[in-house]
């Protein structure tokens, strides 16, 4: 499979999938290892030092169906765990490293060698970190998280060097249109889907006729805001004001005043917790919870937000990609055993596990640490057809893929069906509401192209 030109796909339908329980974007703290750490034993670049490594070939061809010889699968992990995503990023990194270490431990045939690099949620740092992975000969990378960082690292480093990139959290619609020669993929749905869900929630559940937007001035914020405005107007609603903001400001009083001057029924805010705390403190300083409802996406989904803001935030509702894939239970069990925490409390953890898993399976099917060969196997190991592989049998899946067996990876986040743009064509979204001490998931909403 070779994709040369990326294209946008068309949104179609929405359905309700049932009721979710209590829980906890694009991006949360941990005691993170230092930059460049990784591997099954938590030291060095990952893998097992005394295991022979072959970057190019196995002793038997995948086409023969024979058992493969031992070899090393190399995967870079490029994610922002400091900067704007310092709260949301660490659990996403944990899930990626968990996938690599789980396959390394369970496989008798493959060593999984990984190296982590922090982007600091900054495009320039991200480019330098991506260059470090290319210099270390990693043919595929899980990341980045911020859409802006993913776009910049793809355009400037990874695509020109023929490195496959799979983001678990970058939702900007711009990713669907990049001239990436088929090297850029993602295991999270694009913001076109989320904008449609947010509009349906705002119009049908919150009875809002008018809206305004307050969006971070980057690819994620502006891309989602534009999709939301388009979806809202298409649904017959009124968009009053569209306001952008820069991260890290000492006050957002002026921006809030501009967005709210015509008293919209619903204010949509898109950003990250770093700026979100200040925005919500300023809002509640000047306005009551009864002034208007607010809706936020995954970038502002954080169980600690009400406590940091000092308000229950009960007028704030949100949507975020949920994780309801066939491999969810197995992933939850692995994550809880490893980190003694619930991955559902942090967005994009399941998508991160899936990104590393799909990359590794494509690498095994390719039979070599070669970006072009891995690229051409990405859809083959994930889309419909073949033996089912989940988090339960990933090591067996690597063996099957390397032997030429057709496989179908069923992810923790979703079934992982890639479209021609390397995007996920369907997703389930949480509809949640903030309250004292965190947030409550009200129900799950399914949406597909």
XYZ file of C-alpha atoms in Angstrom, residues 20-306:
287
model
C -20.468 6.022 30.637
C -19.445 6.019 34.267
C -17.265 8.249 36.410
C -13.772 9.022 35.119
C -11.061 11.681 34.868
C -6.461 17.408 24.759
C -4.825 16.582 23.846
C -2.318 15.939 26.625
C -1.034 15.106 32.737
C 2.332 14.622 35.888
C 4.479 11.765 36.673
C 7.970 11.080 37.858
C 9.252 10.881 34.294
C 12.617 9.382 33.351
C 15.180 11.733 31.872
C 15.121 12.522 28.183
C 16.528 9.719 26.085
C 15.776 7.007 28.631
C 13.787 3.958 27.598
C 13.789 0.237 27.100
C 12.438 -2.795 28.828
C 14.629 -2.341 31.881
C 14.114 1.431 32.081
C 17.727 2.201 31.166
C 19.581 3.304 28.079
C 17.968 3.284 24.637
C 15.830 0.221 25.318
C 15.852 -3.448 24.496
C 18.308 -6.081 25.638
C 21.947 -5.396 24.962
C 23.035 -8.997 24.358
C 20.315 -9.696 21.775
C 21.653 -9.650 18.184
C 20.200 -6.843 16.128
C 19.398 -6.856 12.446
C 18.257 -3.536 10.990
C 17.458 -4.956 7.599
C 16.762 -8.637 7.161
C 15.584 -11.812 8.832
C 16.827 -15.278 7.962
C 13.490 -16.148 6.343
C 11.250 -14.048 4.146
C 7.807 -13.015 5.367
C 6.476 -14.205 2.017
C 7.495 -17.806 2.766
C 5.408 -18.047 5.921
C 8.366 -19.517 7.806
C 9.279 -18.472 11.338
C 11.387 -15.300 11.435
C 14.830 -15.071 12.952
C 15.479 -12.917 15.990
C 15.760 -9.214 15.266
C 15.331 -5.808 16.891
C 12.393 -3.494 16.276
C 13.383 0.162 16.729
C 10.784 2.791 17.678
C 11.251 6.389 18.746
C 8.833 8.052 21.175
C 8.492 11.801 20.610
C 6.116 13.459 23.070
C 5.651 16.648 25.068
C 5.824 15.983 28.794
C 6.884 19.521 29.702
C 5.596 22.906 28.554
C 1.928 23.278 27.692
C 1.258 19.556 28.018
C 3.151 19.002 31.262
C -0.048 17.768 32.933
C -1.480 15.628 30.151
C 1.697 14.346 28.481
C 3.331 12.011 31.036
C 0.578 9.337 31.138
C 0.526 9.304 27.326
C 4.268 8.684 27.360
C 3.802 5.938 29.942
C 1.313 4.143 27.700
C 3.680 4.291 24.717
C 6.583 2.907 26.708
C 4.302 0.256 28.200
C 3.522 -1.068 24.716
C 7.207 -1.280 23.815
C 8.216 -2.924 27.079
C 5.275 -5.347 27.009
C 6.231 -6.606 23.539
C 9.902 -6.781 24.508
C 9.116 -8.868 27.596
C 6.623 -11.202 25.963
C 8.366 -11.940 22.666
C 10.968 -14.697 22.352
C 11.823 -13.511 18.858
C 11.887 -9.726 18.932
C 13.698 -7.156 21.005
C 11.928 -3.791 21.084
C 14.407 -0.935 21.331
C 12.898 2.479 22.084
C 14.228 5.938 22.799
C 12.182 8.788 24.292
C 12.642 12.450 23.398
C 10.717 15.340 24.999
C 9.358 18.008 22.627
C 8.573 20.402 25.536
C 5.348 21.094 23.566
C 7.445 23.431 21.421
C 7.974 23.090 17.640
C 11.661 24.063 17.707
C 12.459 21.673 20.545
C 10.394 19.044 18.768
C 12.441 19.432 15.598
C 15.694 19.009 17.547
C 14.307 15.971 19.359
C 13.109 14.419 16.094
C 16.558 14.970 14.608
C 18.053 13.089 17.563
C 15.835 10.095 16.771
C 16.739 10.201 13.078
C 20.432 10.382 13.976
C 19.973 7.310 16.172
C 18.507 5.437 13.166
C 14.940 5.064 14.385
C 12.816 4.346 11.273
C 9.481 5.063 12.963
C 8.245 7.418 15.671
C 5.207 7.478 17.952
C 4.262 11.141 18.373
C 4.083 13.972 18.671
C 1.191 15.154 20.870
C 0.653 18.820 20.022
C -0.648 19.186 16.457
C 1.729 22.073 15.777
C 4.719 20.000 16.890
C 3.574 16.999 14.865
C 3.180 19.097 11.715
C 6.562 20.791 12.128
C 8.461 17.585 12.908
C 6.790 15.803 9.992
C 7.487 18.573 7.486
C 11.025 19.404 8.590
C 12.520 16.139 9.801
C 10.634 12.877 9.689
C 8.976 12.859 6.252
C 12.104 14.164 4.436
C 14.101 11.373 6.097
C 11.566 8.662 5.286
C 10.592 8.028 8.911
C 7.077 6.793 9.673
C 5.247 8.959 12.214
C 2.091 7.961 14.126
C 0.558 10.481 16.519
C -1.771 9.367 19.318
C -3.065 12.858 20.147
C -2.697 15.362 17.286
C -6.217 16.163 16.142
C -5.766 19.174 13.813
C -7.523 18.799 10.444
C -4.308 20.032 8.803
C -2.694 16.639 9.317
C -5.133 15.146 6.817
C -3.887 17.445 4.062
C -0.111 17.308 4.485
C 1.942 16.184 1.491
C 3.586 13.470 3.553
C 4.055 10.712 0.967
C 2.166 8.361 3.267
C 4.557 8.628 6.234
C 2.200 10.377 8.688
C -0.571 8.482 10.525
C -2.587 8.914 13.701
C -4.561 6.691 16.062
C -6.783 9.534 17.263
C -9.645 11.037 15.249
C -9.336 14.449 13.621
C -11.088 17.546 14.876
C -13.680 17.492 12.118
C -15.326 14.625 13.968
C -15.038 16.328 17.344
C -16.448 19.629 16.038
C -19.527 17.783 14.822
C -19.963 16.089 18.199
C -19.486 19.375 20.104
C -22.067 21.042 17.880
C -24.591 18.259 18.411
C -24.058 18.417 22.176
C -24.338 22.203 22.221
C -27.445 22.378 20.065
C -29.360 19.285 21.199
C -28.250 18.718 24.798
C -27.522 22.264 25.983
C -30.222 23.963 23.868
C -27.829 26.671 22.677
C -28.716 28.828 19.674
C -25.694 31.130 19.737
C -22.035 30.475 20.436
C -18.654 32.189 20.571
C -15.133 30.742 20.473
C -11.959 31.408 22.473
C -9.146 29.402 20.906
C -5.417 28.958 21.414
C -3.450 30.513 18.572
C -1.834 27.365 17.191
C -2.734 24.611 14.710
C -4.783 22.703 17.268
C -6.753 25.663 18.598
C -7.403 27.419 15.324
C -8.093 24.205 13.414
C -10.692 22.944 15.873
C -12.294 26.382 16.238
C -12.686 26.697 12.474
C -14.259 23.238 12.197
C -16.589 24.024 15.116
C -17.724 27.339 13.596
C -18.430 25.625 10.290
C -20.373 22.796 11.949
C -22.329 25.221 14.142
C -23.397 27.406 11.242
C -24.272 24.379 9.140
C -26.543 23.241 11.970
C -28.392 26.580 11.824
C -26.834 28.236 14.869
C -25.326 31.703 15.218
C -21.615 32.335 15.802
C -21.170 35.725 17.476
C -17.458 36.223 18.134
C -14.259 34.323 17.339
C -11.337 35.248 19.615
C -7.822 33.808 19.761
C -5.341 33.861 22.650
C -1.641 33.274 23.203
C -0.360 30.795 25.808
C 1.188 31.824 29.107
C -0.440 35.231 29.533
C -0.932 36.723 32.985
C -4.582 37.582 32.291
C -7.256 36.633 29.777
C -9.846 39.130 30.975
C -9.746 41.111 27.729
C -10.119 38.040 25.520
C -13.040 36.766 27.604
C -14.742 40.149 27.415
C -14.441 40.165 23.617
C -15.774 36.625 23.271
C -18.688 37.184 25.666
C -19.716 40.735 24.759
C -22.860 39.584 22.916
C -23.844 37.123 25.661
C -23.731 33.816 23.742
C -25.650 30.801 24.992
C -22.472 28.727 24.787
C -18.761 29.587 24.850
C -16.373 27.094 23.267
C -12.834 27.254 24.702
C -9.983 25.244 23.175
C -6.496 25.150 24.679
C -4.340 23.289 27.204
C -4.507 23.220 31.031
C -1.476 25.505 31.392
C -3.483 28.463 30.035
C -6.884 26.991 30.883
C -6.429 27.445 34.625
C -5.850 31.192 34.180
C -8.723 31.533 31.705
C -11.233 29.892 34.030
C -10.015 31.822 37.077
C -10.556 35.047 35.121
C -13.973 33.889 33.946
C -15.262 33.115 37.434
C -13.775 36.341 38.749
C -16.014 38.381 36.426
C -18.930 36.075 35.582
C -21.145 33.611 37.448
C -21.768 30.004 36.462
C -25.237 31.112 35.329
C -23.867 33.572 32.758
C -23.474 30.895 30.072
C -22.562 27.286 29.472
C -19.027 26.470 28.332
C -17.903 23.525 26.218
C -14.286 22.321 25.923
C -12.491 19.569 23.980
C -9.906 16.966 25.032
C -7.126 19.542 25.411
C -8.881 20.877 28.516
C -9.922 17.535 29.974
C -8.237 17.271 33.359
C -9.555 15.908 36.631
C -7.459 18.439 38.542
C -8.803 21.478 36.697
C -11.630 22.413 39.150
